[in-house]
């Protein structure tokens, strides 16, 4: 496979672990970006699946923390976000033609893992939309010894009176050739540049919120706004499909914040009731971005994850 050098955009002063980034091509020729941190580790490689609107640089501090625990980390920019190919002429709209397309991204990511001979065994950490993609990947046979999910998108919080509208427009608008459009009231502006820290749904930690803001202010090309009608429709169908499948046998830790306001906690709790090798951890006062909370919370979560990974060898 071709692995062409790609940039990592970081002008922050934090002492973060440097990484090596590459451009890769999915099977449909969509250009994606991957980055590897701490390539010569002793405990294995963690495949990190980020969420919607995310980008590699946002989780460079997580890769640094994981390196201190002895792990290599590989992170991906999914199609339509980060520095990967955007799906629409309006590059600020989150869009995907089909949710299964993300599995093409997973496939080329795992191909790169093999090509680069990253240290075995392999593990998965997946956040938000990455949790939806990651669960599907496990069902498809993703070669990981254990997994961890933070605020996984196995359901989305939608007001009851809007749920039918979301389902309806998510199917009708694409059928009318308008799936690329934004729903009413949605914005192409990034959430962290619009929402005040005091009101934000992502993190209770001011320092981490400012980090996310500064990254997008310095590198607006990483920015992404609200999702299209088609993305919403595809996501709803994918989450429904996954909810009907039995829990996998892969050992897993799942983390849910008590102040979660984006994904649907009831879907997570329902899934974990039947996951024999899975454990649900409730993080008090945690919001959606649990790996963007304060140092103490992040360390607690990563320690629980890596301890689980160590047992799975």
JSON list of N, CA and C in Angstrom, two decimals, residues 56-125:
[
{"chain": "A", "resi": 56, "resn": "UNK", "atom": "N", "xyz": [-7.13, 14.13, 14.30]},
{"chain": "A", "resi": 56, "resn": "UNK", "atom": "CA", "xyz": [-6.02, 13.47, 14.99]},
{"chain": "A", "resi": 56, "resn": "UNK", "atom": "C", "xyz": [-5.45, 14.33, 16.11]},
{"chain": "A", "resi": 57, "resn": "UNK", "atom": "N", "xyz": [-5.21, 15.60, 15.83]},
{"chain": "A", "resi": 57, "resn": "UNK", "atom": "CA", "xyz": [-4.53, 16.47, 16.80]},
{"chain": "A", "resi": 57, "resn": "UNK", "atom": "C", "xyz": [-5.28, 16.57, 18.12]},
{"chain": "A", "resi": 58, "resn": "UNK", "atom": "N", "xyz": [-6.57, 16.44, 18.09]},
{"chain": "A", "resi": 58, "resn": "UNK", "atom": "CA", "xyz": [-7.38, 16.56, 19.31]},
{"chain": "A", "resi": 58, "resn": "UNK", "atom": "C", "xyz": [-7.01, 15.49, 20.33]},
{"chain": "A", "resi": 59, "resn": "UNK", "atom": "N", "xyz": [-6.56, 14.33, 19.87]},
{"chain": "A", "resi": 59, "resn": "UNK", "atom": "CA", "xyz": [-6.27, 13.22, 20.77]},
{"chain": "A", "resi": 59, "resn": "UNK", "atom": "C", "xyz": [-4.77, 12.95, 20.91]},
{"chain": "A", "resi": 60, "resn": "UNK", "atom": "N", "xyz": [-3.96, 13.93, 20.53]},
{"chain": "A", "resi": 60, "resn": "UNK", "atom": "CA", "xyz": [-2.52, 13.74, 20.68]},
{"chain": "A", "resi": 60, "resn": "UNK", "atom": "C", "xyz": [-2.13, 13.62, 22.15]},
{"chain": "A", "resi": 61, "resn": "UNK", "atom": "N", "xyz": [-2.85, 14.33, 23.02]},
{"chain": "A", "resi": 61, "resn": "UNK", "atom": "CA", "xyz": [-2.55, 14.21, 24.45]},
{"chain": "A", "resi": 61, "resn": "UNK", "atom": "C", "xyz": [-2.93, 12.82, 24.97]},
{"chain": "A", "resi": 62, "resn": "UNK", "atom": "N", "xyz": [-4.00, 12.22, 24.40]},
{"chain": "A", "resi": 62, "resn": "UNK", "atom": "CA", "xyz": [-4.38, 10.86, 24.80]},
{"chain": "A", "resi": 62, "resn": "UNK", "atom": "C", "xyz": [-3.31, 9.87, 24.35]},
{"chain": "A", "resi": 63, "resn": "UNK", "atom": "N", "xyz": [-2.79, 10.05, 23.13]},
{"chain": "A", "resi": 63, "resn": "UNK", "atom": "CA", "xyz": [-1.72, 9.19, 22.65]},
{"chain": "A", "resi": 63, "resn": "UNK", "atom": "C", "xyz": [-0.48, 9.33, 23.53]},
{"chain": "A", "resi": 64, "resn": "UNK", "atom": "N", "xyz": [-0.21, 10.54, 24.00]},
{"chain": "A", "resi": 64, "resn": "UNK", "atom": "CA", "xyz": [0.92, 10.77, 24.90]},
{"chain": "A", "resi": 64, "resn": "UNK", "atom": "C", "xyz": [0.72, 10.00, 26.21]},
{"chain": "A", "resi": 65, "resn": "UNK", "atom": "N", "xyz": [-0.48, 10.08, 26.76]},
{"chain": "A", "resi": 65, "resn": "UNK", "atom": "CA", "xyz": [-0.79, 9.35, 28.00]},
{"chain": "A", "resi": 65, "resn": "UNK", "atom": "C", "xyz": [-0.67, 7.84, 27.80]},
{"chain": "A", "resi": 66, "resn": "UNK", "atom": "N", "xyz": [-1.12, 7.35, 26.66]},
{"chain": "A", "resi": 66, "resn": "UNK", "atom": "CA", "xyz": [-1.05, 5.91, 26.39]},
{"chain": "A", "resi": 66, "resn": "UNK", "atom": "C", "xyz": [0.39, 5.46, 26.17]},
{"chain": "A", "resi": 67, "resn": "UNK", "atom": "N", "xyz": [1.21, 6.32, 25.58]},
{"chain": "A", "resi": 67, "resn": "UNK", "atom": "CA", "xyz": [2.63, 5.99, 25.41]},
{"chain": "A", "resi": 67, "resn": "UNK", "atom": "C", "xyz": [3.31, 5.83, 26.76]},
{"chain": "A", "resi": 68, "resn": "UNK", "atom": "N", "xyz": [2.94, 6.68, 27.71]},
{"chain": "A", "resi": 68, "resn": "UNK", "atom": "CA", "xyz": [3.50, 6.57, 29.06]},
{"chain": "A", "resi": 68, "resn": "UNK", "atom": "C", "xyz": [3.11, 5.26, 29.73]},
{"chain": "A", "resi": 69, "resn": "UNK", "atom": "N", "xyz": [2.04, 4.66, 29.24]},
{"chain": "A", "resi": 69, "resn": "UNK", "atom": "CA", "xyz": [1.60, 3.36, 29.77]},
{"chain": "A", "resi": 69, "resn": "UNK", "atom": "C", "xyz": [2.10, 2.20, 28.92]},
{"chain": "A", "resi": 70, "resn": "UNK", "atom": "N", "xyz": [2.94, 2.51, 27.92]},
{"chain": "A", "resi": 70, "resn": "UNK", "atom": "CA", "xyz": [3.60, 1.45, 27.17]},
{"chain": "A", "resi": 70, "resn": "UNK", "atom": "C", "xyz": [2.96, 1.05, 25.86]},
{"chain": "A", "resi": 71, "resn": "UNK", "atom": "N", "xyz": [2.04, 1.88, 25.32]},
{"chain": "A", "resi": 71, "resn": "UNK", "atom": "CA", "xyz": [1.29, 1.50, 24.12]},
{"chain": "A", "resi": 71, "resn": "UNK", "atom": "C", "xyz": [1.62, 2.38, 22.92]},
{"chain": "A", "resi": 72, "resn": "UNK", "atom": "N", "xyz": [1.57, 1.77, 21.76]},
{"chain": "A", "resi": 72, "resn": "UNK", "atom": "CA", "xyz": [1.51, 2.49, 20.49]},
{"chain": "A", "resi": 72, "resn": "UNK", "atom": "C", "xyz": [0.06, 2.87, 20.24]},
{"chain": "A", "resi": 73, "resn": "UNK", "atom": "N", "xyz": [-0.17, 4.04, 19.63]},
{"chain": "A", "resi": 73, "resn": "UNK", "atom": "CA", "xyz": [-1.52, 4.45, 19.26]},
{"chain": "A", "resi": 73, "resn": "UNK", "atom": "C", "xyz": [-1.56, 4.84, 17.79]},
{"chain": "A", "resi": 74, "resn": "UNK", "atom": "N", "xyz": [-2.56, 4.37, 17.08]},
{"chain": "A", "resi": 74, "resn": "UNK", "atom": "CA", "xyz": [-2.82, 4.82, 15.72]},
{"chain": "A", "resi": 74, "resn": "UNK", "atom": "C", "xyz": [-4.21, 5.46, 15.69]},
{"chain": "A", "resi": 75, "resn": "UNK", "atom": "N", "xyz": [-4.29, 6.67, 15.16]},
{"chain": "A", "resi": 75, "resn": "UNK", "atom": "CA", "xyz": [-5.53, 7.45, 15.12]},
{"chain": "A", "resi": 75, "resn": "UNK", "atom": "C", "xyz": [-5.85, 7.76, 13.66]},
{"chain": "A", "resi": 76, "resn": "UNK", "atom": "N", "xyz": [-7.12, 7.86, 13.34]},
{"chain": "A", "resi": 76, "resn": "UNK", "atom": "CA", "xyz": [-7.55, 8.12, 11.96]},
{"chain": "A", "resi": 76, "resn": "UNK", "atom": "C", "xyz": [-8.42, 9.36, 11.87]},
{"chain": "A", "resi": 77, "resn": "UNK", "atom": "N", "xyz": [-8.28, 10.08, 10.77]},
{"chain": "A", "resi": 77, "resn": "UNK", "atom": "CA", "xyz": [-9.27, 11.07, 10.36]},
{"chain": "A", "resi": 77, "resn": "UNK", "atom": "C", "xyz": [-10.27, 10.36, 9.47]},
{"chain": "A", "resi": 78, "resn": "UNK", "atom": "N", "xyz": [-11.51, 10.17, 9.96]},
{"chain": "A", "resi": 78, "resn": "UNK", "atom": "CA", "xyz": [-12.54, 9.55, 9.14]},
{"chain": "A", "resi": 78, "resn": "UNK", "atom": "C", "xyz": [-12.83, 10.39, 7.90]},
{"chain": "A", "resi": 79, "resn": "UNK", "atom": "N", "xyz": [-13.35, 9.76, 6.87]},
{"chain": "A", "resi": 79, "resn": "UNK", "atom": "CA", "xyz": [-13.79, 10.49, 5.68]},
{"chain": "A", "resi": 79, "resn": "UNK", "atom": "C", "xyz": [-14.75, 11.61, 6.11]},
{"chain": "A", "resi": 80, "resn": "UNK", "atom": "N", "xyz": [-14.59, 12.76, 5.49]},
{"chain": "A", "resi": 80, "resn": "UNK", "atom": "CA", "xyz": [-15.50, 13.87, 5.77]},
{"chain": "A", "resi": 80, "resn": "UNK", "atom": "C", "xyz": [-15.09, 14.75, 6.92]},
{"chain": "A", "resi": 81, "resn": "UNK", "atom": "N", "xyz": [-13.94, 14.49, 7.55]},
{"chain": "A", "resi": 81, "resn": "UNK", "atom": "CA", "xyz": [-13.54, 15.32, 8.68]},
{"chain": "A", "resi": 81, "resn": "UNK", "atom": "C", "xyz": [-12.02, 15.33, 8.83]},
{"chain": "A", "resi": 82, "resn": "UNK", "atom": "N", "xyz": [-11.53, 16.17, 9.73]},
{"chain": "A", "resi": 82, "resn": "UNK", "atom": "CA", "xyz": [-10.09, 16.33, 9.87]},
{"chain": "A", "resi": 82, "resn": "UNK", "atom": "C", "xyz": [-9.48, 16.78, 8.55]},
{"chain": "A", "resi": 83, "resn": "UNK", "atom": "N", "xyz": [-8.36, 16.20, 8.17]},
{"chain": "A", "resi": 83, "resn": "UNK", "atom": "CA", "xyz": [-7.73, 16.51, 6.88]},
{"chain": "A", "resi": 83, "resn": "UNK", "atom": "C", "xyz": [-8.06, 15.47, 5.82]},
{"chain": "A", "resi": 84, "resn": "UNK", "atom": "N", "xyz": [-8.93, 14.53, 6.14]},
{"chain": "A", "resi": 84, "resn": "UNK", "atom": "CA", "xyz": [-9.37, 13.56, 5.14]},
{"chain": "A", "resi": 84, "resn": "UNK", "atom": "C", "xyz": [-10.23, 14.25, 4.09]},
{"chain": "A", "resi": 85, "resn": "UNK", "atom": "N", "xyz": [-10.44, 13.58, 2.96]},
{"chain": "A", "resi": 85, "resn": "UNK", "atom": "CA", "xyz": [-11.32, 14.14, 1.93]},
{"chain": "A", "resi": 85, "resn": "UNK", "atom": "C", "xyz": [-12.69, 14.45, 2.51]},
{"chain": "A", "resi": 86, "resn": "UNK", "atom": "N", "xyz": [-13.19, 15.65, 2.22]},
{"chain": "A", "resi": 86, "resn": "UNK", "atom": "CA", "xyz": [-14.55, 16.01, 2.63]},
{"chain": "A", "resi": 86, "resn": "UNK", "atom": "C", "xyz": [-15.51, 15.50, 1.56]},
{"chain": "A", "resi": 87, "resn": "UNK", "atom": "N", "xyz": [-16.74, 15.23, 1.97]},
{"chain": "A", "resi": 87, "resn": "UNK", "atom": "CA", "xyz": [-17.69, 14.57, 1.10]},
{"chain": "A", "resi": 87, "resn": "UNK", "atom": "C", "xyz": [-18.52, 15.53, 0.25]},
{"chain": "A", "resi": 88, "resn": "UNK", "atom": "N", "xyz": [-18.56, 16.81, 0.64]},
{"chain": "A", "resi": 88, "resn": "UNK", "atom": "CA", "xyz": [-19.39, 17.79, -0.04]},
{"chain": "A", "resi": 88, "resn": "UNK", "atom": "C", "xyz": [-18.58, 19.01, -0.44]},
{"chain": "A", "resi": 89, "resn": "UNK", "atom": "N", "xyz": [-19.10, 19.78, -1.40]},
{"chain": "A", "resi": 89, "resn": "UNK", "atom": "CA", "xyz": [-18.46, 21.04, -1.76]},
{"chain": "A", "resi": 89, "resn": "UNK", "atom": "C", "xyz": [-18.41, 21.98, -0.57]},
{"chain": "A", "resi": 90, "resn": "UNK", "atom": "N", "xyz": [-19.49, 21.99, 0.22]},
{"chain": "A", "resi": 90, "resn": "UNK", "atom": "CA", "xyz": [-19.47, 22.74, 1.47]},
{"chain": "A", "resi": 90, "resn": "UNK", "atom": "C", "xyz": [-18.79, 21.84, 2.50]},
{"chain": "A", "resi": 91, "resn": "UNK", "atom": "N", "xyz": [-17.51, 22.08, 2.71]},
{"chain": "A", "resi": 91, "resn": "UNK", "atom": "CA", "xyz": [-16.70, 21.16, 3.51]},
{"chain": "A", "resi": 91, "resn": "UNK", "atom": "C", "xyz": [-17.00, 21.20, 5.00]},
{"chain": "A", "resi": 92, "resn": "UNK", "atom": "N", "xyz": [-17.83, 22.15, 5.43]},
{"chain": "A", "resi": 92, "resn": "UNK", "atom": "CA", "xyz": [-18.15, 22.26, 6.86]},
{"chain": "A", "resi": 92, "resn": "UNK", "atom": "C", "xyz": [-19.36, 21.42, 7.26]},
{"chain": "A", "resi": 93, "resn": "UNK", "atom": "N", "xyz": [-20.04, 20.80, 6.30]},
{"chain": "A", "resi": 93, "resn": "UNK", "atom": "CA", "xyz": [-21.20, 19.96, 6.61]},
{"chain": "A", "resi": 93, "resn": "UNK", "atom": "C", "xyz": [-20.72, 18.52, 6.81]},
{"chain": "A", "resi": 94, "resn": "UNK", "atom": "N", "xyz": [-21.10, 17.92, 7.93]},
{"chain": "A", "resi": 94, "resn": "UNK", "atom": "CA", "xyz": [-20.76, 16.52, 8.18]},
{"chain": "A", "resi": 94, "resn": "UNK", "atom": "C", "xyz": [-21.63, 15.61, 7.33]},
{"chain": "A", "resi": 95, "resn": "UNK", "atom": "N", "xyz": [-21.00, 14.76, 6.52]},
{"chain": "A", "resi": 95, "resn": "UNK", "atom": "CA", "xyz": [-21.78, 13.98, 5.56]},
{"chain": "A", "resi": 95, "resn": "UNK", "atom": "C", "xyz": [-21.10, 12.64, 5.31]},
{"chain": "A", "resi": 96, "resn": "UNK", "atom": "N", "xyz": [-21.93, 11.63, 5.07]},
{"chain": "A", "resi": 96, "resn": "UNK", "atom": "CA", "xyz": [-21.44, 10.34, 4.60]},
{"chain": "A", "resi": 96, "resn": "UNK", "atom": "C", "xyz": [-22.51, 9.76, 3.69]},
{"chain": "A", "resi": 97, "resn": "UNK", "atom": "N", "xyz": [-22.09, 9.09, 2.63]},
{"chain": "A", "resi": 97, "resn": "UNK", "atom": "CA", "xyz": [-23.06, 8.50, 1.71]},
{"chain": "A", "resi": 97, "resn": "UNK", "atom": "C", "xyz": [-23.76, 7.30, 2.33]},
{"chain": "A", "resi": 98, "resn": "UNK", "atom": "N", "xyz": [-22.99, 6.50, 3.05]},
{"chain": "A", "resi": 98, "resn": "UNK", "atom": "CA", "xyz": [-23.53, 5.33, 3.74]},
{"chain": "A", "resi": 98, "resn": "UNK", "atom": "C", "xyz": [-22.66, 5.07, 4.96]},
{"chain": "A", "resi": 99, "resn": "UNK", "atom": "N", "xyz": [-23.26, 4.68, 6.07]},
{"chain": "A", "resi": 99, "resn": "UNK", "atom": "CA", "xyz": [-22.46, 4.46, 7.27]},
{"chain": "A", "resi": 99, "resn": "UNK", "atom": "C", "xyz": [-21.48, 3.31, 7.09]},
{"chain": "A", "resi": 100, "resn": "UNK", "atom": "N", "xyz": [-21.79, 2.37, 6.21]},
{"chain": "A", "resi": 100, "resn": "UNK", "atom": "CA", "xyz": [-20.87, 1.26, 5.98]},
{"chain": "A", "resi": 100, "resn": "UNK", "atom": "C", "xyz": [-19.58, 1.74, 5.34]},
{"chain": "A", "resi": 101, "resn": "UNK", "atom": "N", "xyz": [-19.60, 2.96, 4.74]},
{"chain": "A", "resi": 101, "resn": "UNK", "atom": "CA", "xyz": [-18.38, 3.50, 4.15]},
{"chain": "A", "resi": 101, "resn": "UNK", "atom": "C", "xyz": [-17.29, 3.67, 5.20]},
{"chain": "A", "resi": 102, "resn": "UNK", "atom": "N", "xyz": [-17.67, 3.93, 6.43]},
{"chain": "A", "resi": 102, "resn": "UNK", "atom": "CA", "xyz": [-16.66, 4.07, 7.48]},
{"chain": "A", "resi": 102, "resn": "UNK", "atom": "C", "xyz": [-15.88, 2.77, 7.68]},
{"chain": "A", "resi": 103, "resn": "UNK", "atom": "N", "xyz": [-16.50, 1.64, 7.34]},
{"chain": "A", "resi": 103, "resn": "UNK", "atom": "CA", "xyz": [-15.78, 0.38, 7.46]},
{"chain": "A", "resi": 103, "resn": "UNK", "atom": "C", "xyz": [-14.66, 0.28, 6.42]},
{"chain": "A", "resi": 104, "resn": "UNK", "atom": "N", "xyz": [-14.82, 0.98, 5.30]},
{"chain": "A", "resi": 104, "resn": "UNK", "atom": "CA", "xyz": [-13.73, 1.05, 4.33]},
{"chain": "A", "resi": 104, "resn": "UNK", "atom": "C", "xyz": [-12.54, 1.79, 4.94]},
{"chain": "A", "resi": 105, "resn": "UNK", "atom": "N", "xyz": [-12.84, 2.79, 5.77]},
{"chain": "A", "resi": 105, "resn": "UNK", "atom": "CA", "xyz": [-11.78, 3.53, 6.46]},
{"chain": "A", "resi": 105, "resn": "UNK", "atom": "C", "xyz": [-11.08, 2.62, 7.48]},
{"chain": "A", "resi": 106, "resn": "UNK", "atom": "N", "xyz": [-11.87, 1.84, 8.20]},
{"chain": "A", "resi": 106, "resn": "UNK", "atom": "CA", "xyz": [-11.31, 0.88, 9.16]},
{"chain": "A", "resi": 106, "resn": "UNK", "atom": "C", "xyz": [-10.41, -0.11, 8.44]},
{"chain": "A", "resi": 107, "resn": "UNK", "atom": "N", "xyz": [-10.85, -0.58, 7.29]},
{"chain": "A", "resi": 107, "resn": "UNK", "atom": "CA", "xyz": [-10.08, -1.59, 6.55]},
{"chain": "A", "resi": 107, "resn": "UNK", "atom": "C", "xyz": [-8.71, -1.07, 6.15]},
{"chain": "A", "resi": 108, "resn": "UNK", "atom": "N", "xyz": [-8.64, 0.17, 5.66]},
{"chain": "A", "resi": 108, "resn": "UNK", "atom": "CA", "xyz": [-7.33, 0.69, 5.25]},
{"chain": "A", "resi": 108, "resn": "UNK", "atom": "C", "xyz": [-6.48, 1.04, 6.47]},
{"chain": "A", "resi": 109, "resn": "UNK", "atom": "N", "xyz": [-7.13, 1.39, 7.57]},
{"chain": "A", "resi": 109, "resn": "UNK", "atom": "CA", "xyz": [-6.39, 1.63, 8.81]},
{"chain": "A", "resi": 109, "resn": "UNK", "atom": "C", "xyz": [-5.72, 0.34, 9.29]},
{"chain": "A", "resi": 110, "resn": "UNK", "atom": "N", "xyz": [-6.45, -0.76, 9.28]},
{"chain": "A", "resi": 110, "resn": "UNK", "atom": "CA", "xyz": [-5.87, -2.03, 9.72]},
{"chain": "A", "resi": 110, "resn": "UNK", "atom": "C", "xyz": [-4.82, -2.54, 8.71]},
{"chain": "A", "resi": 111, "resn": "UNK", "atom": "N", "xyz": [-5.02, -2.21, 7.44]},
{"chain": "A", "resi": 111, "resn": "UNK", "atom": "CA", "xyz": [-4.01, -2.56, 6.44]},
{"chain": "A", "resi": 111, "resn": "UNK", "atom": "C", "xyz": [-2.70, -1.83, 6.75]},
{"chain": "A", "resi": 112, "resn": "UNK", "atom": "N", "xyz": [-2.81, -0.56, 7.15]},
{"chain": "A", "resi": 112, "resn": "UNK", "atom": "CA", "xyz": [-1.62, 0.22, 7.51]},
{"chain": "A", "resi": 112, "resn": "UNK", "atom": "C", "xyz": [-0.95, -0.34, 8.77]},
{"chain": "A", "resi": 113, "resn": "UNK", "atom": "N", "xyz": [-1.75, -0.79, 9.72]},
{"chain": "A", "resi": 113, "resn": "UNK", "atom": "CA", "xyz": [-1.20, -1.41, 10.93]},
{"chain": "A", "resi": 113, "resn": "UNK", "atom": "C", "xyz": [-0.31, -2.59, 10.55]},
{"chain": "A", "resi": 114, "resn": "UNK", "atom": "N", "xyz": [-0.78, -3.41, 9.62]},
{"chain": "A", "resi": 114, "resn": "UNK", "atom": "CA", "xyz": [0.00, -4.57, 9.18]},
{"chain": "A", "resi": 114, "resn": "UNK", "atom": "C", "xyz": [1.20, -4.15, 8.35]},
{"chain": "A", "resi": 115, "resn": "UNK", "atom": "N", "xyz": [1.00, -3.18, 7.46]},
{"chain": "A", "resi": 115, "resn": "UNK", "atom": "CA", "xyz": [2.09, -2.71, 6.60]},
{"chain": "A", "resi": 115, "resn": "UNK", "atom": "C", "xyz": [3.24, -2.14, 7.43]},
{"chain": "A", "resi": 116, "resn": "UNK", "atom": "N", "xyz": [2.89, -1.39, 8.46]},
{"chain": "A", "resi": 116, "resn": "UNK", "atom": "CA", "xyz": [3.90, -0.75, 9.32]},
{"chain": "A", "resi": 116, "resn": "UNK", "atom": "C", "xyz": [4.41, -1.68, 10.41]},
{"chain": "A", "resi": 117, "resn": "UNK", "atom": "N", "xyz": [3.84, -2.87, 10.47]},
{"chain": "A", "resi": 117, "resn": "UNK", "atom": "CA", "xyz": [4.24, -3.87, 11.47]},
{"chain": "A", "resi": 117, "resn": "UNK", "atom": "C", "xyz": [4.19, -3.28, 12.88]},
{"chain": "A", "resi": 118, "resn": "UNK", "atom": "N", "xyz": [3.08, -2.64, 13.19]},
{"chain": "A", "resi": 118, "resn": "UNK", "atom": "CA", "xyz": [2.92, -2.07, 14.52]},
{"chain": "A", "resi": 118, "resn": "UNK", "atom": "C", "xyz": [2.85, -3.20, 15.56]},
{"chain": "A", "resi": 119, "resn": "UNK", "atom": "N", "xyz": [3.31, -2.91, 16.77]},
{"chain": "A", "resi": 119, "resn": "UNK", "atom": "CA", "xyz": [3.42, -3.97, 17.79]},
{"chain": "A", "resi": 119, "resn": "UNK", "atom": "C", "xyz": [2.09, -4.65, 18.11]},
{"chain": "A", "resi": 120, "resn": "UNK", "atom": "N", "xyz": [2.14, -5.95, 18.25]},
{"chain": "A", "resi": 120, "resn": "UNK", "atom": "CA", "xyz": [0.97, -6.73, 18.67]},
{"chain": "A", "resi": 120, "resn": "UNK", "atom": "C", "xyz": [1.03, -6.92, 20.18]},
{"chain": "A", "resi": 121, "resn": "UNK", "atom": "N", "xyz": [-0.11, -7.24, 20.80]},
{"chain": "A", "resi": 121, "resn": "UNK", "atom": "CA", "xyz": [-1.47, -7.41, 20.26]},
{"chain": "A", "resi": 121, "resn": "UNK", "atom": "C", "xyz": [-2.14, -6.06, 20.02]},
{"chain": "A", "resi": 122, "resn": "UNK", "atom": "N", "xyz": [-3.34, -6.12, 19.43]},
{"chain": "A", "resi": 122, "resn": "UNK", "atom": "CA", "xyz": [-4.08, -4.91, 19.10]},
{"chain": "A", "resi": 122, "resn": "UNK", "atom": "C", "xyz": [-5.29, -4.75, 20.01]},
{"chain": "A", "resi": 123, "resn": "UNK", "atom": "N", "xyz": [-5.63, -3.49, 20.26]},
{"chain": "A", "resi": 123, "resn": "UNK", "atom": "CA", "xyz": [-6.77, -3.14, 21.12]},
{"chain": "A", "resi": 123, "resn": "UNK", "atom": "C", "xyz": [-7.53, -1.98, 20.47]},
{"chain": "A", "resi": 124, "resn": "UNK", "atom": "N", "xyz": [-8.72, -1.73, 20.95]},
{"chain": "A", "resi": 124, "resn": "UNK", "atom": "CA", "xyz": [-9.55, -0.66, 20.41]},
{"chain": "A", "resi": 124, "resn": "UNK", "atom": "C", "xyz": [-10.00, 0.28, 21.52]},
{"chain": "A", "resi": 125, "resn": "UNK", "atom": "N", "xyz": [-9.83, 1.59, 21.29]},
{"chain": "A", "resi": 125, "resn": "UNK", "atom": "CA", "xyz": [-10.51, 2.62, 22.08]},
{"chain": "A", "resi": 125, "resn": "UNK", "atom": "C", "xyz": [-11.34, 3.44, 21.09]}
]
